[in-house]
Coordinates of C-alpha atoms and ligand atoms in Angstrom, one line a residue:
M12 CA 18.5 -8.6 9.7
R13 CA 16.9 -5.7 7.7
I14 CA 13.2 -6.1 6.9
D15 CA 11.1 -3.7 4.8
L16 CA 7.4 -4.7 4.8
H17 CA 5.7 -2.3 2.4
T18 CA 6.8 -1.5 -1.1
H19 CA 5.1 -0.8 -4.5
S20 CA 6.0 -2.0 -8.0
S21 CA 4.9 -0.8 -11.4
V22 CA 2.0 -3.3 -11.1
S23 CA 0.4 -0.5 -9.1
D24 CA 1.9 3.0 -8.6
G25 CA 5.6 2.2 -8.1
T26 CA 8.0 2.6 -10.9
A27 CA 10.1 -0.6 -11.0
S28 CA 8.8 -3.9 -12.2
P29 CA 8.3 -6.6 -9.5
S30 CA 11.6 -8.3 -10.4
D31 CA 13.5 -5.0 -10.5
L32 CA 12.0 -4.0 -7.1
V33 CA 13.1 -7.3 -5.5
R34 CA 16.6 -7.0 -7.0
A35 CA 16.8 -3.4 -5.8
A36 CA 15.8 -4.6 -2.3
S37 CA 18.5 -7.2 -2.3
G38 CA 21.0 -4.6 -3.6
A39 CA 20.0 -2.2 -0.8
G40 CA 21.1 -4.8 1.7
L41 CA 17.6 -6.0 2.8
E42 CA 17.2 -9.6 3.8
V43 CA 13.4 -9.5 3.7
V44 CA 11.1 -7.4 1.5
A45 CA 7.4 -7.3 1.1
I46 CA 5.7 -6.5 -2.2
T47 CA 2.4 -4.7 -1.3
D48 CA 0.9 -3.3 -4.5
H49 CA -2.4 -1.5 -4.2
D50 CA -5.4 -3.8 -4.3
T51 CA -3.7 -6.6 -6.4
T52 CA -1.7 -9.7 -6.2
A53 CA -0.7 -9.5 -9.9
G54 CA 3.0 -8.9 -9.1
W55 CA 3.4 -11.8 -6.7
D56 CA 4.6 -14.5 -9.1
E57 CA 7.2 -12.3 -10.8
A58 CA 8.5 -11.1 -7.5
A59 CA 8.7 -14.6 -6.1
S60 CA 10.8 -15.8 -9.0
A61 CA 13.1 -12.8 -8.6
A62 CA 13.4 -13.4 -4.9
E63 CA 14.5 -17.0 -5.5
E64 CA 17.2 -15.8 -7.9
A65 CA 18.3 -12.8 -5.8
G66 CA 18.5 -14.9 -2.6
I67 CA 16.2 -12.6 -0.6
A68 CA 13.1 -13.5 1.4
L69 CA 9.9 -12.2 0.0
V70 CA 6.7 -11.5 1.9
R71 CA 3.7 -11.4 -0.5
G72 CA 1.2 -8.8 0.5
I73 CA -1.4 -6.3 -0.7
E74 CA -2.2 -2.7 0.4
I75 CA -6.0 -2.6 0.3
S76 CA -8.1 0.5 -0.1
T77 CA -10.7 0.6 2.7
R78 CA -13.0 3.1 4.4
Y79 CA -13.6 3.5 8.2
R80 CA -16.0 6.1 9.6
G81 CA -15.9 8.0 6.3
A82 CA -12.1 8.2 6.0
G83 CA -9.8 6.3 3.6
V84 CA -7.7 3.8 5.4
H85 CA -5.0 1.5 3.8
L86 CA -4.9 -2.0 5.1
L87 CA -1.9 -4.3 4.5
G88 CA -2.7 -7.9 4.1
Y89 CA 0.2 -10.2 4.4
L90 CA 0.5 -13.8 3.0
P91 CA -3.2 -14.4 2.2
D92 CA -4.2 -17.2 -0.1
A93 CA -4.1 -15.5 -3.5
D94 CA -6.7 -17.9 -4.8
D95 CA -9.3 -17.0 -2.2
P96 CA -12.4 -16.3 -4.2
A97 CA -14.1 -13.9 -1.7
L98 CA -10.9 -11.8 -1.3
Q99 CA -10.2 -11.7 -5.0
A100 CA -13.8 -10.7 -5.7
E101 CA -13.6 -7.8 -3.3
L102 CA -10.2 -6.7 -4.7
G103 CA -11.8 -6.8 -8.2
R104 CA -14.5 -4.5 -7.0
I105 CA -12.0 -2.0 -5.8
V106 CA -9.9 -2.2 -9.0
T107 CA -13.1 -1.7 -11.1
G108 CA -13.9 1.4 -9.0
R109 CA -10.4 2.7 -9.7
E110 CA -10.7 2.2 -13.4
D111 CA -14.3 3.6 -13.6
R112 CA -13.3 6.9 -12.2
V113 CA -10.3 7.6 -14.6
P114 CA -12.4 8.9 -17.5
T115 CA -14.1 11.4 -15.2
M116 CA -10.7 12.6 -13.8
L117 CA -9.3 13.0 -17.3
A118 CA -12.5 14.9 -18.4
R119 CA -12.1 17.3 -15.4
L120 CA -8.5 18.0 -16.5
R121 CA -9.6 18.6 -20.1
D122 CA -12.3 21.0 -18.7
L123 CA -9.3 22.9 -17.2
G124 CA -7.6 23.0 -20.7
I125 CA -5.2 20.2 -20.1
P126 CA -5.0 17.7 -22.9
A127 CA -5.3 14.6 -20.7
T128 CA -6.5 11.6 -22.7
Q129 CA -6.8 7.9 -22.0
E130 CA -4.2 7.2 -24.7
A131 CA -1.6 9.5 -23.2
L132 CA -2.3 8.0 -19.7
A133 CA -1.7 4.5 -21.1
E134 CA 1.7 5.7 -22.4
V135 CA 3.0 6.9 -19.1
S136 CA 2.2 3.7 -17.2
P137 CA 2.1 0.8 -19.7
D138 CA 2.6 -2.0 -17.1
N139 CA 0.2 -1.1 -14.3
R140 CA -2.7 -3.4 -13.5
V141 CA -4.5 -0.9 -11.3
T142 CA -4.7 2.8 -12.0
G143 CA -4.1 5.4 -9.3
R144 CA -3.9 9.1 -9.0
P145 CA -0.1 8.9 -9.1
H146 CA -0.4 7.7 -12.8
V147 CA -2.5 10.7 -13.6
A148 CA 0.1 12.8 -11.8
D149 CA 2.8 11.3 -14.0
L150 CA 0.7 12.3 -17.0
L151 CA 0.6 15.9 -15.8
V152 CA 4.4 15.8 -15.4
R153 CA 4.7 14.4 -18.9
L154 CA 2.5 17.1 -20.3
G155 CA 4.6 19.7 -18.6
V156 CA 1.8 21.0 -16.4
V157 CA 3.6 20.3 -13.1
T158 CA 7.1 19.3 -12.2
D159 CA 6.4 16.2 -10.0
R160 CA 3.8 14.0 -8.4
D161 CA 3.6 16.2 -5.3
E162 CA 2.8 19.3 -7.3
A163 CA 0.2 17.3 -9.3
F164 CA -1.5 16.3 -6.0
A165 CA -1.3 19.8 -4.5
R166 CA -2.8 21.5 -7.5
Y167 CA -5.2 18.9 -9.0
L168 CA -5.5 15.5 -7.4
A169 CA -5.6 15.6 -3.6
D170 CA -8.9 14.8 -1.9
G171 CA -11.3 17.7 -2.8
G172 CA -9.0 19.0 -5.6
P173 CA -10.3 20.0 -9.0
A174 CA -9.6 16.7 -10.6
Y175 CA -10.4 14.5 -7.6
V176 CA -13.0 11.8 -8.1
D177 CA -14.0 9.5 -5.2
R178 CA -14.0 5.8 -5.7
Y179 CA -15.2 2.5 -4.1
A180 CA -13.3 1.2 -1.1
S181 CA -14.1 -1.8 1.1
D182 CA -15.4 -1.5 4.6
L183 CA -12.4 -1.8 6.9
I184 CA -13.8 -4.2 9.4
A185 CA -15.3 -6.4 6.7
M186 CA -11.9 -6.4 4.9
I187 CA -10.1 -7.4 8.1
G188 CA -12.4 -10.3 8.2
L189 CA -11.9 -11.1 4.5
V190 CA -8.1 -11.0 4.8
T191 CA -8.2 -13.3 7.9
A192 CA -10.6 -15.7 6.2
A193 CA -8.1 -15.9 3.3
R194 CA -5.6 -16.9 6.0
G195 CA -3.7 -13.6 5.7
V196 CA -2.5 -11.2 8.4
P197 CA -4.1 -7.7 8.5
V198 CA -1.9 -4.8 9.5
L199 CA -2.9 -1.1 9.3
A200 CA -0.7 0.9 7.0
H201 CA 0.4 4.4 8.2
P202 CA -2.6 4.8 10.5
W203 CA -1.7 8.3 11.4
G204 CA -0.7 9.4 7.9
R205 CA -2.8 11.5 5.5
G206 CA -6.5 11.1 5.8
S207 CA -7.0 8.5 8.4
A208 CA -5.4 10.1 11.5
S209 CA -8.5 11.8 12.7
V210 CA -10.6 8.6 12.9
L211 CA -8.0 6.1 14.2
D212 CA -7.7 7.0 17.8
E213 CA -7.0 4.4 20.5
A214 CA -10.7 3.5 20.9
A215 CA -11.0 2.8 17.2
L216 CA -7.8 0.8 17.2
A217 CA -9.2 -1.3 20.1
E218 CA -12.3 -1.9 18.0
L219 CA -10.2 -3.0 15.0
A220 CA -8.1 -5.2 17.2
A221 CA -11.2 -6.9 18.5
A222 CA -12.3 -7.4 14.9
G223 CA -9.0 -9.3 14.2
L224 CA -6.5 -6.6 13.3
A225 CA -3.0 -8.1 13.9
G226 CA -0.7 -5.1 13.7
V227 CA 0.0 -1.4 13.0
E228 CA 2.7 0.2 10.9
V229 CA 4.4 2.6 13.3
D230 CA 7.8 3.4 11.7
H231 CA 6.6 5.2 8.5
L232 CA 7.8 8.6 7.2
D233 CA 4.2 9.9 7.6
H234 CA 4.6 9.6 11.4
D235 CA 6.8 12.0 13.4
R236 CA 8.7 10.9 16.5
P237 CA 6.0 11.8 19.1
A238 CA 3.3 10.1 16.9
R239 CA 5.5 6.9 16.7
A240 CA 5.9 6.8 20.5
R241 CA 2.2 7.2 21.1
L242 CA 1.3 4.6 18.5
R243 CA 3.8 2.2 19.8
A244 CA 2.4 2.5 23.3
I245 CA -1.1 1.9 22.0
A246 CA 0.1 -1.2 20.1
E247 CA 1.7 -2.5 23.2
R248 CA -1.5 -2.1 25.2
L249 CA -3.6 -3.8 22.5
D250 CA -1.0 -6.5 21.8
L251 CA -0.6 -5.5 18.2
V252 CA 2.4 -6.3 16.0
V253 CA 4.5 -3.2 15.2
T254 CA 5.9 -2.9 11.7
G255 CA 8.1 -0.4 9.8
S256 CA 8.6 0.2 6.1
S257 CA 9.8 2.5 3.4
D258 CA 6.5 2.5 1.5
H259 CA 8.8 2.7 -1.5
H260 CA 7.3 3.8 -4.8
G261 CA 10.5 3.8 -6.9
T262 CA 11.3 7.2 -8.4
G263 CA 7.6 8.1 -7.9
K264 CA 8.0 9.2 -4.3
T265 CA 11.1 11.0 -3.1
G266 CA 12.7 10.2 0.3
H267 CA 11.1 6.7 0.5
D268 CA 14.3 4.7 -0.3
L269 CA 14.1 0.9 0.2
G270 CA 15.0 0.1 3.8
C271 CA 14.8 3.7 5.1
E272 CA 12.4 2.4 7.8
T273 CA 12.4 -1.3 8.9
T274 CA 10.5 -3.9 10.9
A275 CA 12.2 -5.7 13.9
P276 CA 12.8 -9.5 13.2
A277 CA 10.7 -10.5 16.3
E278 CA 7.7 -8.6 14.8
L279 CA 8.1 -10.3 11.4
E280 CA 8.2 -13.6 13.3
R281 CA 4.8 -12.8 14.9
I282 CA 3.3 -12.1 11.5
L283 CA 4.7 -15.4 10.1
E284 CA 3.5 -17.3 13.2
R285 CA 0.0 -15.9 12.8
A286 CA -0.1 -16.8 9.1
A287 CA 1.1 -20.3 9.9
A288 CA -1.5 -20.6 12.6
L289 CA -4.2 -19.7 10.1
G290 CA -2.9 -22.3 7.7
S291 CA -1.8 -19.8 5.1
P292 CA -0.6 -21.6 1.9
T293 CA 1.5 -18.6 0.9
G294 CA 4.5 -18.4 3.3
L295 CA 7.8 -16.7 2.5
A296 CA 9.1 -17.0 -1.0
G297 CA 12.7 -16.9 -2.1
K298 CA 15.3 -17.4 0.6
A299 CA 14.3 -19.1 4.0
L300 CA 15.1 -17.2 7.2
R301 CA 17.8 -18.4 9.4
Ligands
AMP1 P1 -5.2 6.5 -5.2 O1 -4.7 5.1 -4.9 O2 -5.5 6.7 -6.6 O3 -6.3 6.9 -4.3 O4 -4.0 7.4 -4.9 C1 -3.4 7.4 -3.6 C2 -1.9 7.3 -3.7 O5 -1.4 8.5 -4.1 C3 -1.4 7.0 -2.3 O6 -1.1 5.7 -2.1 C4 -0.1 7.8 -2.3 O7 1.0 7.1 -2.7 C5 -0.4 8.9 -3.3 N1 -0.9 10.2 -2.6 C6 -2.1 10.4 -2.1 N2 -2.2 11.7 -1.7 C7 -1.1 12.3 -2.0 C8 -0.6 13.7 -1.9 N3 -1.3 14.6 -1.3 N4 0.7 13.9 -2.4 C9 1.4 13.0 -3.0 N5 1.0 11.7 -3.1 C10 -0.2 11.4 -2.6
ZN2 ZN1 0.8 4.1 -3.7
FE3 FE1 -0.8 3.8 1.6
FE4 FE1 1.8 2.2 0.1

């Protein structure tokens, strides 16, 4: 059984609609796919309908922007109650922070002589419900300033870059609590990827596990082989679930094809059991697992 637990649709910074994403996952031979757009559950319903039609099991999730010891950390929340008021209120705060910084980023680009306007940005990403730097990167591609998202980040948008503007993110430990209170399962996304590697050592992971963290994403392209081995060993010592995923962004991120990294069935089972034990009303959508 092939299981990919972290993908993005055009509701955030992926390029395929939730239904196209789910159909593509089925076409790629996956039996389980998770939709985990940044800071929103807005794609869930469309993805669930498509999963039903495509005959694939869908895990509804979110990739949440958090901060821990000053570093940006992405937290995956699987199967929470989408109607939980406290969780949605905090996600709303993050999304507002995302939207509020966009005019400043565009103004910085205009100061550099680039005709980056809100109208042009809206044209490159008409469907998205949360704006991210990748959308601004797509605008720079459209304007012919750079050739792809990577170059846009390298020259303008990476942390500390000329058009970078900080934004609100939730406290990681508080968010682990919010996801759990919403009866979801919190799993750290690419803990040793960009930005968060320096702060997420074993002692930190132990602290997070004590705060209710359920798992860590180990098999991710941001982690090389030695990093995966070390992280897997830590996960075992802390009794954390180990996941793997493509972190697919459609055509927006090269090399991250659906199913290029996967999660073992037994590890998915642990996530489902944990959600069930919490009384999650969300569960799998689409096809049931055998
Ligand atoms: P944002 O959500 O606006 O903070 O943008 C972060 C997203 O942009 C991440 O989820 C990545 O998909 C992407 N990203 C962040 N840094 C880079 C980078 N240096 N190069 C390419 N993509 C990046
Ligand atoms: Zn993304
Ligand atoms: Fe991420
Ligand atoms: Fe992601």
